[in-house]
Amino acid sequence: MGAEVGQYIKNCGRCVARKTPPQRAAPLNQITSKGPLDLVCIDFLSLEPDSQGFANILVVTDHYTRYAQAFPARDQKASTVAKILCERYFVHYGLPARIHSDQGRDFESKLIQDLLRMLGIHKSRTTPYHPQGDPQPERFNRTLLSMLGTLDPKRKQKWSQNISQLVHAYNCTRNEATGYSPYLLMFGREARLPVDICFGVSDKSEKSVTYQQYVTKLKADLHKAYQLATEAADKNHKRNKRAHDKLVKDQVLEEGDRVLLRNYGVTGKHKLKDKWRSMPYIVVGKMPNLPVYQVKPERGTGVVKTVHRNHLLPIGYLVRLPSEDDELESSQKPGTRKQQRLAQRSTQFVNYEDEPLSSESDYEDVDPPRQISVEWKDLLSQPE
């Protein structure tokens, strides 16, 4: 009797959609970079508006050095992103080889695509609802929020005026993953801080050297620092991977497998909502070397969605789910314009990169920079 009840529950569509808890179904993958500005990650952080009207922060993090910059912004428009990158980042640090972000419309707009194509910068993105694909900005966001939260109430009302000092303090602090401060790995020297003046620490005792001697020593020091930082970062990743993969129930999906999608994008109160959508999907493809799959609806016609393995639940050949017809019917109703926007935001999936970030082929499909007559300001003035 017990075995029959267990088998019935496994084949019950309502039980599967509601009771099956999400699990880690894919092992942890590493995003790699070869040096400073090889890979730059960007993300938006939203918080309470301050007295100057700023309610957003564009976070730009160099993946290799962990060097971060945070730029207050009044909105999250693509034109704002382009202006900040061109006028406040690229002119100070140079052009990165790649830029990685989530699938926000501000980062995936035609304006950003044209700008990066003009500058010869490769663009990659995460899969939907998977912030682990862009981990460094997410981790820095938590650190930055913690630092901002320690300000007194008056200074919190002017957080945009205090954020640069906090970010500088972060950059000058030793990073646990690399063993060096982000400032040192980015610029080849430690920043001189007010605390150095208080304790009488200076460089006056050092002998003056020629430019050639300085450059030679700087290259040797950076080479050694990069080598040690890479080894420390790899060791840290392996430790995190072991801890993560202990809870992973790895199950590779094959083409033709039936799956359910995790029920994301639900607005309002949803404690009684199903954990998985009741409409079955069919696996139609898999990204090479990545736990990312392409799926399409089992019934009817629909767009192919690219989803991380953790957001898919294999169901085998269960009985037809009872609410499948209702969901299919409701998904075909036009609804109000606001409902369409909410539905699109929760269900629209943009194709993921065909190659992993660590692949050398990332550079193959990028046109080499060439002399052009288009000015940045002319491009930024175009409509989004």
GROMACS .gro file of C-alpha atoms in nm:
model
  384
    1MET     CA    1   0.000   0.000   0.000
    2GLY     CA    2   0.278   0.243   0.090
    3ALA     CA    3   0.458   0.186  -0.239
    4GLU     CA    4   0.136   0.241  -0.432
    5VAL     CA    5   0.068   0.567  -0.247
    6GLY     CA    6   0.424   0.686  -0.315
    7GLN     CA    7   0.394   0.602  -0.683
    8TYR     CA    8   0.059   0.781  -0.705
    9ILE     CA    9   0.208   1.096  -0.552
   10LYS     CA   10   0.499   1.087  -0.796
   11ASN     CA   11   0.253   1.073  -1.086
   12CYS     CA   12   0.012   1.332  -0.943
   13GLY     CA   13   0.043   1.654  -1.138
   14ARG     CA   14  -0.092   1.872  -0.857
   15CYS     CA   15   0.148   1.718  -0.604
   16VAL     CA   16   0.447   1.767  -0.833
   17ALA     CA   17   0.365   2.131  -0.915
   18ARG     CA   18   0.307   2.228  -0.554
   19LYS     CA   19   0.512   2.004  -0.324
   20THR     CA   20   0.835   1.933  -0.511
   21PRO     CA   21   1.095   2.169  -0.359
   22PRO     CA   22   1.351   2.341  -0.584
   23GLN     CA   23   1.692   2.176  -0.558
   24ARG     CA   24   2.044   2.239  -0.674
   25ALA     CA   25   2.048   2.033  -0.989
   26ALA     CA   26   2.369   2.160  -1.150
   27PRO     CA   27   2.728   2.173  -1.022
   28LEU     CA   28   2.897   2.509  -0.973
   29ASN     CA   29   3.074   2.648  -1.280
   30GLN     CA   30   3.355   2.901  -1.272
   31ILE     CA   31   3.362   3.225  -1.470
   32THR     CA   32   3.724   3.290  -1.558
   33SER     CA   33   3.922   3.597  -1.659
   34LYS     CA   34   4.284   3.632  -1.766
   35GLY     CA   35   4.378   3.973  -1.626
   36PRO     CA   36   4.258   4.324  -1.543
   37LEU     CA   37   3.978   4.448  -1.771
   38ASP     CA   38   3.949   4.111  -1.943
   39LEU     CA   39   3.598   4.080  -1.800
   40VAL     CA   40   3.394   4.361  -1.642
   41CYS     CA   41   3.059   4.287  -1.475
   42ILE     CA   42   2.785   4.549  -1.444
   43ASP     CA   43   2.465   4.554  -1.242
   44PHE     CA   44   2.211   4.799  -1.101
   45LEU     CA   45   2.143   4.834  -0.730
   46SER     CA   46   1.820   5.010  -0.627
   47LEU     CA   47   1.765   5.167  -0.286
   48GLU     CA   48   1.584   5.454  -0.116
   49PRO     CA   49   1.609   5.791  -0.295
   50ASP     CA   50   1.843   6.037  -0.128
   51SER     CA   51   1.812   6.414  -0.098
   52GLN     CA   52   1.968   6.460  -0.443
   53GLY     CA   53   1.712   6.239  -0.616
   54PHE     CA   54   1.942   5.941  -0.672
   55ALA     CA   55   1.771   5.603  -0.630
   56ASN     CA   56   1.999   5.369  -0.826
   57ILE     CA   57   2.365   5.269  -0.833
   58LEU     CA   58   2.539   5.133  -1.142
   59VAL     CA   59   2.797   4.888  -1.006
   60VAL     CA   60   3.094   4.811  -1.232
   61THR     CA   61   3.330   4.537  -1.111
   62ASP     CA   62   3.650   4.411  -1.271
   63HIS     CA   63   3.626   4.033  -1.243
   64TYR     CA   64   3.998   3.960  -1.215
   65THR     CA   65   4.109   4.226  -0.966
   66ARG     CA   66   3.772   4.269  -0.787
   67TYR     CA   67   3.818   4.644  -0.834
   68ALA     CA   68   3.474   4.805  -0.808
   69GLN     CA   69   3.318   5.138  -0.891
   70ALA     CA   70   2.968   5.256  -0.796
   71PHE     CA   71   2.800   5.540  -0.984
   72PRO     CA   72   2.478   5.699  -0.846
   73ALA     CA   73   2.204   5.732  -1.107
   74ARG     CA   74   1.853   5.874  -1.108
   75ASP     CA   75   1.718   5.608  -1.346
   76GLN     CA   76   1.812   5.281  -1.514
   77LYS     CA   77   1.783   5.391  -1.875
   78ALA     CA   78   2.018   5.255  -2.138
   79SER     CA   79   2.131   5.609  -2.217
   80THR     CA   80   2.232   5.653  -1.852
   81VAL     CA   81   2.433   5.330  -1.860
   82ALA     CA   82   2.608   5.431  -2.184
   83LYS     CA   83   2.691   5.779  -2.057
   84ILE     CA   84   2.837   5.650  -1.729
   85LEU     CA   85   3.045   5.382  -1.900
   86CYS     CA   86   3.185   5.619  -2.163
   87GLU     CA   87   3.240   5.933  -1.957
   88ARG     CA   88   3.322   5.792  -1.614
   89TYR     CA   89   3.471   5.446  -1.664
   90PHE     CA   90   3.626   5.390  -2.005
   91VAL     CA   91   3.812   5.723  -2.004
   92HIS     CA   92   3.976   5.638  -1.669
   93TYR     CA   93   4.044   5.264  -1.694
   94GLY     CA   94   4.035   5.183  -2.065
   95LEU     CA   95   3.814   4.950  -2.268
   96PRO     CA   96   3.746   4.600  -2.133
   97ALA     CA   97   3.753   4.295  -2.357
   98ARG     CA   98   3.412   4.174  -2.234
   99ILE     CA   99   3.117   4.310  -2.039
  100HIS     CA  100   2.885   4.073  -1.853
  101SER     CA  101   2.540   4.158  -1.714
  102ASP     CA  102   2.195   4.023  -1.647
  103GLN     CA  103   1.916   4.045  -1.904
  104GLY     CA  104   1.781   4.383  -1.796
  105ARG     CA  105   1.642   4.593  -2.079
  106ASP     CA  106   1.884   4.870  -1.989
  107PHE     CA  107   2.178   4.639  -2.061
  108GLU     CA  108   2.030   4.460  -2.364
  109SER     CA  109   1.906   4.767  -2.554
  110LYS     CA  110   2.010   4.849  -2.908
  111LEU     CA  111   2.196   5.156  -2.782
  112ILE     CA  112   2.424   4.945  -2.560
  113GLN     CA  113   2.473   4.685  -2.834
  114ASP     CA  114   2.572   4.951  -3.088
  115LEU     CA  115   2.806   5.122  -2.843
  116LEU     CA  116   2.989   4.803  -2.748
  117ARG     CA  117   3.007   4.689  -3.109
  118MET     CA  118   3.159   5.023  -3.207
  119LEU     CA  119   3.421   4.991  -2.933
  120GLY     CA  120   3.499   4.625  -3.007
  121ILE     CA  121   3.373   4.501  -2.669
  122HIS     CA  122   3.215   4.156  -2.645
  123LYS     CA  123   2.883   4.135  -2.454
  124SER     CA  124   2.756   3.833  -2.257
  125ARG     CA  125   2.464   3.785  -2.019
  126THR     CA  126   2.322   3.554  -1.758
  127THR     CA  127   2.021   3.328  -1.788
  128PRO     CA  128   1.694   3.466  -1.641
  129TYR     CA  129   1.643   3.455  -1.264
  130HIS     CA  130   1.995   3.322  -1.210
  131PRO     CA  131   2.206   3.588  -1.032
  132GLN     CA  132   2.475   3.325  -0.969
  133GLY     CA  133   2.573   3.383  -1.331
  134ASP     CA  134   2.691   3.733  -1.235
  135PRO     CA  135   2.823   3.671  -0.882
  136GLN     CA  136   3.073   3.948  -0.821
  137PRO     CA  137   2.835   4.247  -0.852
  138GLU     CA  138   2.580   4.060  -0.640
  139ARG     CA  139   2.841   4.000  -0.370
  140PHE     CA  140   2.968   4.358  -0.387
  141ASN     CA  141   2.610   4.487  -0.367
  142ARG     CA  142   2.565   4.314  -0.031
  143THR     CA  143   2.893   4.458   0.094
  144LEU     CA  144   2.803   4.806  -0.026
  145LEU     CA  145   2.457   4.792   0.131
  146SER     CA  146   2.613   4.681   0.458
  147MET     CA  147   2.855   4.977   0.447
  148LEU     CA  148   2.582   5.226   0.359
  149GLY     CA  149   2.363   5.084   0.635
  150THR     CA  150   2.623   5.177   0.897
  151LEU     CA  151   2.595   5.549   0.817
  152ASP     CA  152   2.412   5.770   1.062
  153PRO     CA  153   2.056   5.877   0.963
  154LYS     CA  154   2.163   6.221   0.837
  155ARG     CA  155   2.435   6.080   0.613
  156LYS     CA  156   2.201   5.810   0.484
  157GLN     CA  157   1.985   6.085   0.341
  158LYS     CA  158   2.290   6.192   0.137
  159TRP     CA  159   2.429   5.848   0.055
  160SER     CA  160   2.526   5.953  -0.298
  161GLN     CA  161   2.780   6.197  -0.147
  162ASN     CA  162   2.939   5.927   0.070
  163ILE     CA  163   2.945   5.630  -0.164
  164SER     CA  164   3.280   5.712  -0.330
  165GLN     CA  165   3.465   5.704   0.004
  166LEU     CA  166   3.308   5.371   0.097
  167VAL     CA  167   3.396   5.213  -0.238
  168HIS     CA  168   3.753   5.341  -0.209
  169ALA     CA  169   3.781   5.181   0.135
  170TYR     CA  170   3.662   4.852  -0.016
  171ASN     CA  171   3.914   4.871  -0.299
  172CYS     CA  172   4.199   4.934  -0.055
  173THR     CA  173   4.108   4.636   0.164
  174ARG     CA  174   4.266   4.295   0.116
  175ASN     CA  175   4.031   4.062  -0.071
  176GLU     CA  176   4.000   3.715   0.076
  177ALA     CA  177   3.968   3.544  -0.262
  178THR     CA  178   4.283   3.691  -0.420
  179GLY     CA  179   4.492   3.774  -0.113
  180TYR     CA  180   4.556   4.128  -0.241
  181SER     CA  181   4.364   4.454  -0.238
  182PRO     CA  182   4.176   4.532  -0.562
  183TYR     CA  183   4.362   4.865  -0.579
  184LEU     CA  184   4.702   4.694  -0.584
  185LEU     CA  185   4.606   4.447  -0.856
  186MET     CA  186   4.457   4.723  -1.070
  187PHE     CA  187   4.730   4.987  -1.036
  188GLY     CA  188   5.036   4.796  -0.921
  189ARG     CA  189   5.075   4.979  -0.591
  190GLU     CA  190   4.888   5.034  -0.268
  191ALA     CA  191   4.693   5.356  -0.226
  192ARG     CA  192   4.827   5.616   0.015
  193LEU     CA  193   4.560   5.661   0.281
  194PRO     CA  194   4.508   5.911   0.564
  195VAL     CA  195   4.601   5.637   0.810
  196ASP     CA  196   4.946   5.624   0.649
  197ILE     CA  197   4.994   5.991   0.727
  198CYS     CA  198   4.881   5.940   1.086
  199PHE     CA  199   5.141   5.668   1.139
  200GLY     CA  200   5.413   5.844   0.943
  201VAL     CA  201   5.424   5.587   0.662
  202SER     CA  202   5.574   5.738   0.346
  203ASP     CA  203   5.791   5.654   0.048
  204LYS     CA  204   6.060   5.914   0.120
  205SER     CA  205   6.304   5.649   0.241
  206GLU     CA  206   6.301   5.472  -0.094
  207LYS     CA  207   6.578   5.549  -0.338
  208SER     CA  208   6.489   5.737  -0.651
  209VAL     CA  209   6.503   5.522  -0.962
  210THR     CA  210   6.489   5.582  -1.334
  211TYR     CA  211   6.171   5.530  -1.533
  212GLN     CA  212   6.314   5.214  -1.685
  213GLN     CA  213   6.399   5.071  -1.344
  214TYR     CA  214   6.053   5.159  -1.214
  215VAL     CA  215   5.875   4.998  -1.508
  216THR     CA  216   6.089   4.685  -1.486
  217LYS     CA  217   6.023   4.646  -1.115
  218LEU     CA  218   5.652   4.719  -1.161
  219LYS     CA  219   5.616   4.450  -1.427
  220ALA     CA  220   5.794   4.193  -1.212
  221ASP     CA  221   5.587   4.280  -0.906
  222LEU     CA  222   5.259   4.266  -1.099
  223HIS     CA  223   5.350   3.936  -1.264
  224LYS     CA  224   5.415   3.783  -0.923
  225ALA     CA  225   5.100   3.937  -0.775
  226TYR     CA  226   4.882   3.814  -1.064
  227GLN     CA  227   5.025   3.465  -1.032
  228LEU     CA  228   4.957   3.445  -0.660
  229ALA     CA  229   4.613   3.607  -0.696
  230THR     CA  230   4.512   3.356  -0.964
  231GLU     CA  231   4.625   3.065  -0.749
  232ALA     CA  232   4.437   3.202  -0.448
  233ALA     CA  233   4.120   3.264  -0.652
  234ASP     CA  234   4.131   2.911  -0.798
  235LYS     CA  235   4.178   2.763  -0.452
  236ASN     CA  236   3.885   2.967  -0.321
  237HIS     CA  237   3.664   2.855  -0.610
  238LYS     CA  238   3.748   2.489  -0.557
  239ARG     CA  239   3.656   2.523  -0.191
  240ASN     CA  240   3.324   2.687  -0.279
  241LYS     CA  241   3.256   2.426  -0.547
  242ARG     CA  242   3.308   2.138  -0.303
  243ALA     CA  243   3.067   2.297  -0.055
  244HIS     CA  244   2.811   2.373  -0.327
  245ASP     CA  245   2.826   2.038  -0.503
  246LYS     CA  246   2.765   1.844  -0.181
  247LEU     CA  247   2.399   1.946  -0.206
  248VAL     CA  248   2.371   1.896  -0.581
  249LYS     CA  249   2.157   1.616  -0.719
  250ASP     CA  250   2.301   1.618  -1.068
  251GLN     CA  251   2.076   1.485  -1.341
  252VAL     CA  252   2.168   1.565  -1.700
  253LEU     CA  253   1.869   1.624  -1.923
  254GLU     CA  254   1.843   1.486  -2.273
  255GLU     CA  255   1.661   1.616  -2.578
  256GLY     CA  256   1.296   1.517  -2.563
  257ASP     CA  257   1.274   1.508  -2.182
  258ARG     CA  258   0.961   1.659  -2.030
  259VAL     CA  259   1.023   1.930  -1.770
  260LEU     CA  260   0.845   2.195  -1.568
  261LEU     CA  261   0.970   2.552  -1.528
  262ARG     CA  262   1.011   2.707  -1.186
  263ASN     CA  263   0.725   2.945  -1.113
  264TYR     CA  264   0.903   3.281  -1.112
  265GLY     CA  265   0.765   3.625  -1.180
  266VAL     CA  266   0.463   3.588  -0.950
  267THR     CA  267   0.342   3.924  -0.818
  268GLY     CA  268   0.141   3.995  -0.505
  269LYS     CA  269   0.077   3.744  -0.228
  270HIS     CA  270   0.170   3.397  -0.347
  271LYS     CA  271   0.216   3.168  -0.048
  272LEU     CA  272  -0.031   2.920  -0.200
  273LYS     CA  273   0.112   2.940  -0.551
  274ASP     CA  274   0.265   2.633  -0.712
  275LYS     CA  275   0.644   2.609  -0.704
  276TRP     CA  276   0.645   2.491  -1.066
  277ARG     CA  277   0.438   2.598  -1.366
  278SER     CA  278   0.188   2.339  -1.471
  279MET     CA  279   0.256   2.363  -1.845
  280PRO     CA  280   0.507   2.092  -1.952
  281TYR     CA  281   0.804   2.183  -2.170
  282ILE     CA  282   1.028   1.970  -2.390
  283VAL     CA  283   1.408   1.994  -2.388
  284VAL     CA  284   1.527   2.077  -2.739
  285GLY     CA  285   1.894   2.160  -2.682
  286LYS     CA  286   2.180   2.220  -2.439
  287MET     CA  287   2.458   2.477  -2.430
  288PRO     CA  288   2.804   2.319  -2.461
  289ASN     CA  289   2.994   2.289  -2.131
  290LEU     CA  290   2.718   2.471  -1.942
  291PRO     CA  291   2.415   2.349  -1.740
  292VAL     CA  292   2.188   2.563  -1.958
  293TYR     CA  293   1.907   2.415  -2.167
  294GLN     CA  294   1.671   2.527  -2.441
  295VAL     CA  295   1.309   2.426  -2.392
  296LYS     CA  296   0.981   2.483  -2.572
  297PRO     CA  297   0.616   2.414  -2.478
  298GLU     CA  298   0.506   2.055  -2.525
  299ARG     CA  299   0.176   2.166  -2.675
  300GLY     CA  300   0.109   2.443  -2.919
  301THR     CA  301   0.361   2.687  -3.055
  302GLY     CA  302   0.578   2.900  -2.832
  303VAL     CA  303   0.916   3.066  -2.816
  304VAL     CA  304   1.219   2.860  -2.725
  305LYS     CA  305   1.340   2.958  -2.379
  306THR     CA  306   1.692   2.928  -2.245
  307VAL     CA  307   1.690   2.824  -1.880
  308HIS     CA  308   1.944   2.719  -1.620
  309ARG     CA  309   1.922   2.358  -1.501
  310ASN     CA  310   1.829   2.464  -1.147
  311HIS     CA  311   1.503   2.608  -1.283
  312LEU     CA  312   1.391   2.286  -1.455
  313LEU     CA  313   1.214   1.989  -1.299
  314PRO     CA  314   1.218   1.662  -1.500
  315ILE     CA  315   0.878   1.493  -1.476
  316GLY     CA  316   0.909   1.198  -1.711
  317TYR     CA  317   0.587   1.084  -1.876
  318LEU     CA  318   0.340   1.175  -1.605
  319VAL     CA  319  -0.031   1.197  -1.653
  320ARG     CA  320  -0.139   1.523  -1.813
  321LEU     CA  321  -0.132   1.799  -1.556
  322PRO     CA  322  -0.488   1.908  -1.470
  323SER     CA  323  -0.438   2.283  -1.504
  324GLU     CA  324  -0.239   2.264  -1.826
  325ASP     CA  325  -0.532   2.366  -2.046
  326ASP     CA  326  -0.616   2.658  -1.818
  327GLU     CA  327  -0.260   2.788  -1.825
  328LEU     CA  328  -0.233   2.748  -2.201
  329GLU     CA  329  -0.562   2.928  -2.249
  330SER     CA  330  -0.474   3.210  -2.010
  331SER     CA  331  -0.134   3.257  -2.173
  332GLN     CA  332  -0.306   3.318  -2.509
  333LYS     CA  333  -0.537   3.589  -2.374
  334PRO     CA  334  -0.412   3.940  -2.452
  335GLY     CA  335  -0.512   4.093  -2.115
  336THR     CA  336  -0.437   4.452  -2.023
  337ARG     CA  337  -0.118   4.628  -2.127
  338LYS     CA  338   0.010   4.615  -1.770
  339GLN     CA  339  -0.062   4.242  -1.750
  340GLN     CA  340   0.120   4.189  -2.079
  341ARG     CA  341   0.427   4.369  -1.947
  342LEU     CA  342   0.424   4.165  -1.626
  343ALA     CA  343   0.379   3.841  -1.817
  344GLN     CA  344   0.657   3.931  -2.059
  345ARG     CA  345   0.889   4.023  -1.774
  346SER     CA  346   0.831   3.690  -1.599
  347THR     CA  347   0.838   3.460  -1.900
  348GLN     CA  348   1.055   3.620  -2.168
  349PHE     CA  349   1.391   3.452  -2.200
  350VAL     CA  350   1.671   3.578  -2.423
  351ASN     CA  351   1.917   3.336  -2.571
  352TYR     CA  352   2.224   3.273  -2.357
  353GLU     CA  353   2.574   3.289  -2.497
  354ASP     CA  354   2.650   2.993  -2.716
  355GLU     CA  355   2.998   2.959  -2.564
  356PRO     CA  356   3.116   2.965  -2.203
  357LEU     CA  357   3.280   3.281  -2.078
  358SER     CA  358   3.616   3.108  -2.047
  359SER     CA  359   3.623   3.002  -2.409
  360GLU     CA  360   3.871   3.169  -2.638
  361SER     CA  361   3.605   3.179  -2.909
  362ASP     CA  362   3.449   3.474  -2.727
  363TYR     CA  363   3.689   3.690  -2.923
  364GLU     CA  364   3.632   3.533  -3.262
  365ASP     CA  365   3.299   3.697  -3.338
  366VAL     CA  366   3.409   4.047  -3.243
  367ASP     CA  367   3.501   4.279  -3.525
  368PRO     CA  368   3.840   4.439  -3.462
  369PRO     CA  369   3.828   4.807  -3.365
  370ARG     CA  370   3.856   5.030  -3.668
  371GLN     CA  371   3.877   5.400  -3.735
  372ILE     CA  372   3.533   5.550  -3.737
  373SER     CA  373   3.382   5.893  -3.761
  374VAL     CA  374   3.103   5.840  -3.510
  375GLU     CA  375   3.148   6.031  -3.185
  376TRP     CA  376   3.036   5.891  -2.848
  377LYS     CA  377   2.809   6.188  -2.785
  378ASP     CA  378   2.642   6.140  -3.126
  379LEU     CA  379   2.574   5.775  -3.042
  380LEU     CA  380   2.447   5.858  -2.692
  381SER     CA  381   2.202   6.109  -2.838
  382GLN     CA  382   2.025   5.837  -3.036
  383PRO     CA  383   1.686   5.716  -2.905
  384GLU     CA  384   1.693   5.392  -2.703
   0.00000   0.00000   0.00000
